[in-house]
Tab-separated table of C-alpha atoms and ligand atoms in Angstrom:
chain	number	residue	atom	x	y	z
A	1	UNK	CA	-42.351	42.499	-27.405
A	2	UNK	CA	-42.635	44.518	-24.494
A	3	UNK	CA	-46.250	45.883	-24.612
A	4	UNK	CA	-48.263	43.277	-26.200
A	5	UNK	CA	-51.354	41.832	-24.435
A	6	UNK	CA	-50.539	38.370	-23.480
A	7	UNK	CA	-52.011	35.627	-22.143
A	8	UNK	CA	-50.704	33.184	-19.285
A	9	UNK	CA	-52.594	30.246	-19.260
A	10	UNK	CA	-51.938	27.793	-16.142
A	11	UNK	CA	-52.929	24.148	-17.227
A	12	UNK	CA	-52.489	22.243	-13.714
A	13	UNK	CA	-54.027	18.894	-15.271
A	14	UNK	CA	-54.305	16.286	-12.540
A	15	UNK	CA	-52.105	18.058	-10.129
A	16	UNK	CA	-52.807	20.102	-6.863
A	17	UNK	CA	-55.341	19.846	-3.729
A	18	UNK	CA	-56.697	22.393	-1.272
A	19	UNK	CA	-53.058	23.100	0.458
A	20	UNK	CA	-51.492	23.494	-2.701
A	21	UNK	CA	-53.832	26.572	-3.291
A	22	UNK	CA	-51.926	28.653	-0.891
A	23	UNK	CA	-48.988	28.806	-3.166
A	24	UNK	CA	-51.179	31.199	-5.526
A	25	UNK	CA	-50.436	34.148	-3.160
A	26	UNK	CA	-47.508	34.791	-4.614
A	27	UNK	CA	-48.804	35.058	-7.938
A	28	UNK	CA	-51.928	37.566	-6.386
A	29	UNK	CA	-49.530	39.839	-5.279
A	30	UNK	CA	-47.089	39.667	-8.473
A	31	UNK	CA	-50.155	40.677	-10.406
A	32	UNK	CA	-51.483	43.531	-7.832
A	33	UNK	CA	-48.268	44.823	-8.089
A	34	UNK	CA	-47.207	44.800	-11.703
A	35	UNK	CA	-50.340	46.655	-13.373
A	36	UNK	CA	-48.388	48.293	-16.059
A	37	UNK	CA	-48.049	45.147	-18.189
A	38	UNK	CA	-51.317	44.205	-19.416
A	39	UNK	CA	-51.812	40.250	-19.282
A	40	UNK	CA	-54.549	37.927	-18.620
A	41	UNK	CA	-53.669	35.224	-16.370
A	42	UNK	CA	-56.022	32.289	-16.288
A	43	UNK	CA	-55.823	28.889	-13.882
A	44	UNK	CA	-57.166	25.728	-15.168
A	45	UNK	CA	-57.012	23.770	-11.938
A	46	UNK	CA	-58.804	20.316	-11.806
A	47	UNK	CA	-62.178	20.089	-11.410
A	48	UNK	CA	-62.097	19.653	-7.346
A	49	UNK	CA	-60.599	22.844	-7.221
A	50	UNK	CA	-62.486	25.187	-8.997
A	51	UNK	CA	-64.818	26.269	-6.695
A	52	UNK	CA	-62.506	27.016	-3.946
A	53	UNK	CA	-60.371	28.791	-6.312
A	54	UNK	CA	-62.927	30.830	-7.684
A	55	UNK	CA	-63.543	31.955	-4.202
A	56	UNK	CA	-59.907	33.135	-3.380
A	57	UNK	CA	-59.500	35.089	-7.019
A	58	UNK	CA	-62.656	36.697	-6.454
A	59	UNK	CA	-60.769	40.154	-5.714
A	60	UNK	CA	-58.416	39.765	-8.184
A	61	UNK	CA	-57.434	40.291	-12.181
A	62	UNK	CA	-56.860	36.618	-12.726
A	63	UNK	CA	-59.658	34.171	-14.208
A	64	UNK	CA	-60.521	30.768	-14.019
A	65	UNK	CA	-61.333	27.892	-16.347
A	66	UNK	CA	-62.077	24.335	-16.769
A	67	UNK	CA	-59.789	21.856	-18.220
A	68	UNK	CA	-62.441	19.831	-20.651
A	69	UNK	CA	-66.116	19.435	-20.381
A	70	UNK	CA	-68.712	17.644	-21.748
A	71	UNK	CA	-70.775	18.118	-24.852
A	72	UNK	CA	-74.120	18.327	-23.661
A	73	UNK	CA	-75.206	21.514	-21.830
A	74	UNK	CA	-78.339	19.806	-19.863
A	75	UNK	CA	-77.901	17.866	-16.631
A	76	UNK	CA	-77.807	13.921	-17.529
A	77	UNK	CA	-76.788	10.565	-16.201
A	78	UNK	CA	-73.156	10.870	-17.291
A	79	UNK	CA	-71.099	9.604	-14.212
A	80	UNK	CA	-67.801	11.346	-13.745
A	81	UNK	CA	-68.387	14.531	-16.054
A	82	UNK	CA	-69.181	18.053	-16.032
A	83	UNK	CA	-70.524	20.400	-18.632
A	84	UNK	CA	-69.974	24.190	-19.298
A	85	UNK	CA	-73.000	25.215	-17.881
A	86	UNK	CA	-71.501	23.607	-14.407
A	87	UNK	CA	-68.194	24.882	-15.207
A	88	UNK	CA	-69.814	28.468	-15.406
A	89	UNK	CA	-71.716	28.098	-12.441
A	90	UNK	CA	-68.777	27.652	-10.150
A	91	UNK	CA	-67.228	31.135	-12.186
A	92	UNK	CA	-64.872	29.706	-14.806
A	93	UNK	CA	-64.664	32.107	-17.764
A	94	UNK	CA	-62.555	29.777	-19.832
A	95	UNK	CA	-62.394	26.113	-20.662
A	96	UNK	CA	-59.614	23.872	-22.564
A	97	UNK	CA	-60.867	21.868	-25.455
A	98	UNK	CA	-59.332	19.190	-27.557
A	99	UNK	CA	-56.054	18.977	-25.673
A	100	UNK	CA	-54.174	15.891	-27.151
A	101	UNK	CA	-53.937	14.267	-23.532
A	102	UNK	CA	-57.784	14.051	-24.272
A	103	UNK	CA	-57.490	13.217	-28.270
A	104	UNK	CA	-55.150	10.625	-27.321
A	105	UNK	CA	-57.852	8.937	-25.010
A	106	UNK	CA	-60.079	8.770	-28.093
A	107	UNK	CA	-61.960	12.422	-28.321
A	108	UNK	CA	-62.639	13.064	-31.964
A	109	UNK	CA	-62.649	16.557	-34.229
A	110	UNK	CA	-66.646	15.856	-34.029
A	111	UNK	CA	-66.746	15.175	-30.257
A	112	UNK	CA	-64.514	18.630	-29.614
A	113	UNK	CA	-66.513	20.248	-32.005
A	114	UNK	CA	-69.687	19.546	-30.217
A	115	UNK	CA	-67.984	20.649	-26.971
A	116	UNK	CA	-66.756	23.854	-28.592
A	117	UNK	CA	-70.057	24.904	-29.834
A	118	UNK	CA	-71.805	24.086	-26.177
A	119	UNK	CA	-69.459	26.123	-23.964
A	120	UNK	CA	-69.628	29.314	-26.445
A	121	UNK	CA	-73.463	28.775	-26.086
A	122	UNK	CA	-72.766	28.715	-22.315
A	123	UNK	CA	-71.033	31.813	-22.485
A	124	UNK	CA	-67.040	30.516	-21.822
A	125	UNK	CA	-64.109	31.396	-23.718
A	126	UNK	CA	-63.053	28.103	-25.346
A	127	UNK	CA	-59.023	27.686	-25.512
A	128	UNK	CA	-58.850	24.997	-28.392
A	129	UNK	CA	-55.959	22.993	-28.588
A	130	UNK	CA	-54.276	21.843	-31.592
A	131	UNK	CA	-51.073	20.426	-32.944
A	132	UNK	CA	-49.159	17.543	-34.573
A	133	UNK	CA	-47.456	14.610	-33.514
A	134	UNK	CA	-43.591	13.732	-34.093
A	135	UNK	CA	-44.734	11.343	-36.553
A	136	UNK	CA	-46.707	13.766	-38.568
A	137	UNK	CA	-43.754	16.349	-38.276
A	138	UNK	CA	-41.443	13.985	-39.583
A	139	UNK	CA	-43.668	13.418	-42.447
A	140	UNK	CA	-44.057	17.295	-43.109
A	141	UNK	CA	-47.680	17.281	-42.784
A	142	UNK	CA	-47.737	19.310	-39.862
A	143	UNK	CA	-50.036	22.405	-41.832
A	144	UNK	CA	-52.475	19.456	-43.289
A	145	UNK	CA	-52.948	17.939	-39.858
A	146	UNK	CA	-53.773	21.610	-38.099
A	147	UNK	CA	-55.780	22.497	-40.990
A	148	UNK	CA	-58.162	19.694	-40.479
A	149	UNK	CA	-58.020	19.896	-36.679
A	150	UNK	CA	-58.955	23.704	-37.303
A	151	UNK	CA	-61.807	22.963	-39.992
A	152	UNK	CA	-63.314	20.123	-37.992
A	153	UNK	CA	-63.196	21.726	-34.825
A	154	UNK	CA	-64.674	24.940	-35.894
A	155	UNK	CA	-67.450	23.748	-38.217
A	156	UNK	CA	-70.433	25.746	-38.069
A	157	UNK	CA	-69.073	28.167	-35.215
A	158	UNK	CA	-69.375	31.377	-37.370
A	159	UNK	CA	-68.590	33.698	-34.518
A	160	UNK	CA	-64.656	33.249	-33.430
A	161	UNK	CA	-64.485	35.819	-30.915
A	162	UNK	CA	-64.871	33.735	-27.834
A	163	UNK	CA	-62.089	31.186	-29.585
A	164	UNK	CA	-58.583	31.371	-28.238
A	165	UNK	CA	-56.013	28.839	-30.301
A	166	UNK	CA	-53.313	27.411	-28.531
A	167	UNK	CA	-51.108	25.279	-30.919
A	168	UNK	CA	-49.345	22.487	-29.194
A	169	UNK	CA	-47.171	20.341	-30.933
A	170	UNK	CA	-47.607	16.593	-29.109
A	171	UNK	CA	-43.965	16.110	-29.179
A	172	UNK	CA	-43.381	19.015	-27.251
A	173	UNK	CA	-45.596	18.837	-24.052
A	174	UNK	CA	-43.860	17.656	-21.059
A	175	UNK	CA	-40.617	16.893	-23.408
A	176	UNK	CA	-38.492	19.783	-23.042
A	177	UNK	CA	-38.380	20.281	-26.628
A	178	UNK	CA	-39.866	23.538	-28.462
A	179	UNK	CA	-39.887	24.306	-32.328
A	180	UNK	CA	-37.404	26.306	-34.089
A	181	UNK	CA	-38.397	29.991	-33.798
A	182	UNK	CA	-38.775	30.513	-37.643
A	183	UNK	CA	-41.151	27.422	-37.600
A	184	UNK	CA	-43.482	28.884	-34.608
A	185	UNK	CA	-43.615	31.933	-36.447
A	186	UNK	CA	-44.750	30.459	-39.837
A	187	UNK	CA	-47.091	27.993	-37.987
A	188	UNK	CA	-48.803	31.017	-36.144
A	189	UNK	CA	-49.052	32.985	-39.196
A	190	UNK	CA	-50.408	30.162	-40.951
A	191	UNK	CA	-53.324	29.350	-38.414
A	192	UNK	CA	-53.992	33.563	-38.101
A	193	UNK	CA	-54.649	33.006	-42.081
A	194	UNK	CA	-56.859	30.602	-41.654
A	195	UNK	CA	-58.874	31.863	-38.791
A	196	UNK	CA	-58.696	35.897	-39.244
A	197	UNK	CA	-58.746	37.683	-35.916
A	198	UNK	CA	-57.999	34.847	-34.010
A	199	UNK	CA	-55.752	34.765	-31.012
A	200	UNK	CA	-52.912	31.999	-30.733
A	201	UNK	CA	-51.091	30.768	-27.931
A	202	UNK	CA	-47.879	28.540	-27.823
A	203	UNK	CA	-48.136	25.596	-25.537
A	204	UNK	CA	-45.309	22.806	-24.664
A	205	UNK	CA	-42.411	23.018	-22.521
A	206	UNK	CA	-42.899	26.404	-21.695
A	207	UNK	CA	-40.652	27.524	-18.972
A	208	UNK	CA	-38.425	30.039	-17.312
A	209	UNK	CA	-35.853	28.808	-19.684
A	210	UNK	CA	-37.550	28.286	-23.051
A	211	UNK	CA	-39.364	31.576	-22.582
A	212	UNK	CA	-36.148	33.590	-23.448
A	213	UNK	CA	-36.380	32.161	-27.189
A	214	UNK	CA	-40.082	31.528	-27.405
A	215	UNK	CA	-40.607	35.737	-26.504
A	216	UNK	CA	-38.764	36.392	-29.658
A	217	UNK	CA	-42.142	34.962	-31.777
A	218	UNK	CA	-43.805	38.437	-32.360
A	219	UNK	CA	-47.082	36.951	-33.689
A	220	UNK	CA	-47.569	34.909	-30.590
A	221	UNK	CA	-50.631	36.105	-28.323
A	222	UNK	CA	-49.254	34.089	-25.090
A	223	UNK	CA	-48.562	30.726	-24.058
A	224	UNK	CA	-50.431	27.753	-22.322
A	225	UNK	CA	-48.184	26.506	-19.532
A	226	UNK	CA	-48.364	23.197	-18.024
A	227	UNK	CA	-45.625	21.815	-15.425
A	228	UNK	CA	-43.951	24.947	-14.467
A	229	UNK	CA	-47.306	26.887	-14.064
A	230	UNK	CA	-47.680	24.582	-10.790
A	231	UNK	CA	-44.990	26.416	-9.074
A	232	UNK	CA	-45.681	30.097	-8.167
A	233	UNK	CA	-41.851	31.231	-8.765
A	234	UNK	CA	-41.772	29.557	-12.040
A	235	UNK	CA	-44.834	30.991	-13.505
A	236	UNK	CA	-43.915	34.676	-12.315
A	237	UNK	CA	-40.531	34.099	-13.726
A	238	UNK	CA	-41.794	33.033	-17.089
A	239	UNK	CA	-44.270	36.303	-16.962
A	240	UNK	CA	-41.330	38.682	-16.016
A	241	UNK	CA	-39.081	37.360	-18.618
A	242	UNK	CA	-41.875	37.493	-21.401
A	243	UNK	CA	-41.813	41.525	-20.939
A	244	UNK	CA	-38.133	42.086	-20.435
B	301	PGA	P1	-46.412	21.562	-20.447
B	301	PGA	O1	-47.756	20.955	-20.822
B	301	PGA	O2	-46.085	22.706	-20.284
B	301	PGA	O3	-45.661	20.557	-19.156
B	301	PGA	O4	-45.291	21.031	-21.797
B	301	PGA	C1	-48.488	22.269	-22.065
B	301	PGA	C2	-49.805	21.297	-21.976
B	301	PGA	O5	-49.933	20.400	-21.827
B	301	PGA	O6	-50.738	22.221	-21.801
């Protein structure tokens, strides 16, 4: 899988502060030295760090994204929220939507669909997360669950060119467990059949060890990386190992 254009998306979740941003210098110099491999790096820090990170990454090829947003494009009396236009205003090009951690807090497919529509209108690229729970996997209804999440989440969205799907099995996030190679290949194939032309990333316990197996899956277009993306050395290791 040496020449493929791959996405490496860092999902920092609720981690990091101004001091942590210095550690990204290593990643910046790595990207400057590694122009031969074509990849896209995107940092999705907590909202408090979007603006300083956007300034820091101005002269680099690394982009930034939000971790979620409100469904309305307008300003409003919504304490604690930011919308897709506000993300765009501070330099974000991407937004993660439908993450299982937010679904678990009660986000419905319908709400996620509204968020996707508003983000696309605002000119963001959407990293749309889908995935089954362990219970659903055991019941062997993974494809049915994914189909439902895709058809409801992408309802009324005709042009899918700004949609990237991240397949993140809920049981794999932060657990150290990853799907078997043939299972993952099959699921990515299934998603690509349902949504023609879409890029599909894998997320869930991607780290410098698991990447050795994950990179063998030749229909995957990149990775959404949580824990391991917070330490620059680990993040760089994942990228290096993908191409070696
Ligand atoms: P993880 O998280 O890499 O820590 O498993 C991935 C995610 O939740 O996006």
